[in-house]
mmCIF file with all atom_site columns, C-alpha atoms in Angstrom:
data_model
loop_
_atom_site.group_PDB
_atom_site.id
_atom_site.type_symbol
_atom_site.label_atom_id
_atom_site.label_alt_id
_atom_site.label_comp_id
_atom_site.label_asym_id
_atom_site.label_entity_id
_atom_site.label_seq_id
_atom_site.pdbx_PDB_ins_code
_atom_site.Cartn_x
_atom_site.Cartn_y
_atom_site.Cartn_z
_atom_site.occupancy
_atom_site.B_iso_or_equiv
_atom_site.pdbx_formal_charge
_atom_site.auth_seq_id
_atom_site.auth_comp_id
_atom_site.auth_asym_id
_atom_site.auth_atom_id
_atom_site.pdbx_PDB_model_num
ATOM 1  C CA . MET A 1 1  ? 50.615 -24.282 -3.570  1.00 88.00 ? 1  MET A CA 1
ATOM 2  C CA . ILE A 1 2  ? 53.990 -23.757 -1.901  1.00 90.00 ? 2  ILE A CA 1
ATOM 3  C CA . LEU A 1 3  ? 55.110 -20.950 0.522   1.00 90.00 ? 3  LEU A CA 1
ATOM 4  C CA . TYR A 1 4  ? 58.591 -19.822 0.072   1.00 92.00 ? 4  TYR A CA 1
ATOM 5  C CA . ALA A 1 5  ? 60.464 -17.627 2.663   1.00 93.00 ? 5  ALA A CA 1
ATOM 6  C CA . LEU A 1 6  ? 62.426 -15.147 0.513   1.00 95.00 ? 6  LEU A CA 1
ATOM 7  C CA . ARG A 1 7  ? 65.279 -12.770 1.172   1.00 93.00 ? 7  ARG A CA 1
ATOM 8  C CA . CYS A 1 8  ? 66.722 -9.808  -0.666  1.00 93.00 ? 8  CYS A CA 1
ATOM 9  C CA . ASP A 1 9  ? 70.342 -8.751  -0.687  1.00 93.00 ? 9  ASP A CA 1
ATOM 10 C CA . CYS A 1 10 ? 69.492 -5.930  1.961   1.00 93.00 ? 10 CYS A CA 1
ATOM 11 C CA . GLY A 1 11 ? 68.400 -8.732  4.428   1.00 92.00 ? 11 GLY A CA 1
ATOM 12 C CA . HIS A 1 12 ? 64.692 -8.156  4.279   1.00 94.00 ? 12 HIS A CA 1
ATOM 13 C CA . GLU A 1 13 ? 62.738 -11.276 4.625   1.00 92.00 ? 13 GLU A CA 1
ATOM 14 C CA . PHE A 1 14 ? 59.079 -12.033 3.314   1.00 93.00 ? 14 PHE A CA 1
ATOM 15 C CA . ASP A 1 15 ? 56.919 -14.928 2.341   1.00 93.00 ? 15 ASP A CA 1
ATOM 16 C CA . GLN A 1 16 ? 55.364 -15.479 -1.156  1.00 93.00 ? 16 GLN A CA 1
ATOM 17 C CA . TRP A 1 17 ? 53.001 -18.329 -2.462  1.00 93.00 ? 17 TRP A CA 1
ATOM 18 C CA . PHE A 1 18 ? 53.820 -20.049 -5.753  1.00 93.00 ? 18 PHE A CA 1
ATOM 19 C CA . GLU A 1 19 ? 51.822 -22.708 -7.620  1.00 94.00 ? 19 GLU A CA 1
ATOM 20 C CA . ASN A 1 20 ? 55.048 -25.134 -7.619  1.00 92.00 ? 20 ASN A CA 1
ATOM 21 C CA . MET A 1 21 ? 58.828 -24.956 -7.778  1.00 90.00 ? 21 MET A CA 1
ATOM 22 C CA . ALA A 1 22 ? 58.551 -24.174 -11.539 1.00 93.00 ? 22 ALA A CA 1
ATOM 23 C CA . ASP A 1 23 ? 56.196 -21.418 -10.886 1.00 94.00 ? 23 ASP A CA 1
ATOM 24 C CA . TYR A 1 24 ? 58.947 -19.878 -8.526  1.00 93.00 ? 24 TYR A CA 1
ATOM 25 C CA . ASP A 1 25 ? 61.648 -20.301 -11.131 1.00 92.00 ? 25 ASP A CA 1
ATOM 26 C CA . ALA A 1 26 ? 59.561 -18.676 -13.824 1.00 95.00 ? 26 ALA A CA 1
ATOM 27 C CA . LYS A 1 27 ? 58.813 -15.680 -11.658 1.00 94.00 ? 27 LYS A CA 1
ATOM 28 C CA . LYS A 1 28 ? 62.142 -15.248 -9.894  1.00 93.00 ? 28 LYS A CA 1
ATOM 29 C CA . PRO A 1 29 ? 63.483 -12.674 -12.417 1.00 92.00 ? 29 PRO A CA 1
ATOM 30 C CA . ASP A 1 30 ? 60.407 -10.395 -11.643 1.00 93.00 ? 30 ASP A CA 1
ATOM 31 C CA . LEU A 1 31 ? 60.470 -10.734 -7.870  1.00 94.00 ? 31 LEU A CA 1
ATOM 32 C CA . THR A 1 32 ? 60.897 -7.582  -5.821  1.00 94.00 ? 32 THR A CA 1
ATOM 33 C CA . CYS A 1 33 ? 61.394 -6.989  -2.368  1.00 94.00 ? 33 CYS A CA 1
ATOM 34 C CA . PRO A 1 34 ? 58.222 -5.220  -0.617  1.00 93.00 ? 34 PRO A CA 1
ATOM 35 C CA . SER A 1 35 ? 60.325 -3.414  1.719   1.00 93.00 ? 35 SER A CA 1
ATOM 36 C CA . CYS A 1 36 ? 63.013 -1.815  -0.552  1.00 94.00 ? 36 CYS A CA 1
ATOM 37 C CA . GLY A 1 37 ? 62.050 -2.661  -4.037  1.00 93.00 ? 37 GLY A CA 1
ATOM 38 C CA . GLY A 1 38 ? 65.318 -4.678  -4.519  1.00 93.00 ? 38 GLY A CA 1
ATOM 39 C CA . HIS A 1 39 ? 65.358 -7.380  -7.481  1.00 93.00 ? 39 HIS A CA 1
ATOM 40 C CA . SER A 1 40 ? 67.964 -9.519  -6.037  1.00 94.00 ? 40 SER A CA 1
ATOM 41 C CA . VAL A 1 41 ? 65.721 -11.999 -4.092  1.00 94.00 ? 41 VAL A CA 1
ATOM 42 C CA . ALA A 1 42 ? 66.370 -15.587 -3.282  1.00 93.00 ? 42 ALA A CA 1
ATOM 43 C CA . LYS A 1 43 ? 64.946 -18.310 -1.153  1.00 92.00 ? 43 LYS A CA 1
ATOM 44 C CA . ALA A 1 44 ? 65.784 -17.978 2.538   1.00 88.00 ? 44 ALA A CA 1
ATOM 45 C CA . ILE A 1 45 ? 66.790 -21.077 4.590   1.00 80.00 ? 45 ILE A CA 1
ATOM 46 C CA . MET A 1 46 ? 63.530 -22.630 5.573   1.00 73.00 ? 46 MET A CA 1
ATOM 47 C CA . ALA A 1 47 ? 62.706 -25.140 8.318   1.00 67.00 ? 47 ALA A CA 1
ATOM 48 C CA . PRO A 1 48 ? 60.080 -27.489 7.496   1.00 68.00 ? 48 PRO A CA 1
ATOM 49 C CA . ARG A 1 49 ? 56.644 -26.976 9.048   1.00 65.00 ? 49 ARG A CA 1
ATOM 50 C CA . VAL A 1 50 ? 55.694 -30.334 10.519  1.00 67.00 ? 50 VAL A CA 1
ATOM 51 C CA . GLY A 1 51 ? 52.306 -30.462 12.214  1.00 68.00 ? 51 GLY A CA 1
ATOM 52 C CA . LYS A 1 52 ? 51.640 -31.748 15.621  1.00 71.00 ? 52 LYS A CA 1
ATOM 53 C CA . SER A 1 53 ? 50.126 -35.036 15.787  1.00 69.00 ? 53 SER A CA 1
ATOM 54 C CA . GLN A 1 54 ? 46.710 -34.973 17.219  1.00 70.00 ? 54 GLN A CA 1
ATOM 55 C CA . PRO A 1 55 ? 46.145 -37.004 20.345  1.00 72.00 ? 55 PRO A CA 1
ATOM 56 C CA . ALA A 1 56 ? 43.801 -40.054 19.699  1.00 67.00 ? 56 ALA A CA 1
ATOM 57 C CA . ALA A 1 57 ? 40.245 -39.584 20.755  1.00 64.00 ? 57 ALA A CA 1
ATOM 58 C CA . PRO A 1 58 ? 39.769 -41.320 23.932  1.00 63.00 ? 58 PRO A CA 1
ATOM 59 C CA . ALA A 1 59 ? 37.710 -44.627 23.743  1.00 62.00 ? 59 ALA A CA 1
ATOM 60 C CA . HIS A 1 60 ? 34.144 -44.600 24.785  1.00 60.00 ? 60 HIS A CA 1
ATOM 61 C CA . PRO A 1 61 ? 33.561 -46.683 27.688  1.00 61.00 ? 61 PRO A CA 1
ATOM 62 C CA . CYS A 1 62 ? 31.611 -49.793 27.033  1.00 60.00 ? 62 CYS A CA 1
ATOM 63 C CA . ASN A 1 63 ? 28.438 -50.081 28.990  1.00 59.00 ? 63 ASN A CA 1
ATOM 64 C CA . PRO A 1 64 ? 27.362 -53.741 28.831  1.00 54.00 ? 64 PRO A CA 1
ATOM 65 C CA . THR A 1 65 ? 24.005 -53.319 30.638  1.00 60.00 ? 65 THR A CA 1
ATOM 66 C CA . GLY A 1 66 ? 22.819 -50.483 28.239  1.00 60.00 ? 66 GLY A CA 1
ATOM 67 C CA . CYS A 1 67 ? 24.662 -51.434 25.124  1.00 61.00 ? 67 CYS A CA 1
ATOM 68 C CA . ALA A 1 68 ? 22.157 -51.866 22.177  1.00 65.00 ? 68 ALA A CA 1
ATOM 69 C CA . ASN A 1 69 ? 25.044 -52.915 19.679  1.00 65.00 ? 69 ASN A CA 1
ATOM 70 C CA . MET A 1 70 ? 24.578 -56.613 19.465  1.00 66.00 ? 70 MET A CA 1
ATOM 71 C CA . ALA A 1 71 ? 28.143 -56.732 17.583  1.00 67.00 ? 71 ALA A CA 1
ATOM 72 C CA . CYS A 1 72 ? 29.677 -55.452 20.779  1.00 65.00 ? 72 CYS A CA 1
ATOM 73 C CA . PRO A 1 73 ? 31.470 -58.206 22.632  1.00 63.00 ? 73 PRO A CA 1
ATOM 74 C CA . MET A 1 74 ? 30.690 -56.694 26.004  1.00 60.00 ? 74 MET A CA 1
ATOM 75 C CA . ALA A 1 75 ? 26.896 -56.724 25.114  1.00 59.00 ? 75 ALA A CA 1
ATOM 76 C CA . GLN A 1 76 ? 26.996 -60.323 24.321  1.00 56.00 ? 76 GLN A CA 1
ATOM 77 C CA . MET A 1 77 ? 28.655 -61.223 27.638  1.00 56.00 ? 77 MET A CA 1
ATOM 78 C CA . ALA A 1 78 ? 25.834 -59.481 29.600  1.00 50.00 ? 78 ALA A CA 1
ATOM 79 C CA . SER A 1 79 ? 23.096 -61.347 27.820  1.00 50.00 ? 79 SER A CA 1
#
């Protein structure tokens, strides 16, 4: 699915979902502006929506005296 920002000749802007680019091309002749009903609709200039990176989860502090994970290097140092 792809979301296109569309604009009619009157300047009304609206969004519409399409399966893919070919779906937009196939439906373009039938698109109408929801505000004025105009049939001259084209893709508006769009900025890409880039998600913000998520901060890395903080590392869990190692507790060498209470660590039961024998694969933990800190647990092996404490024994």
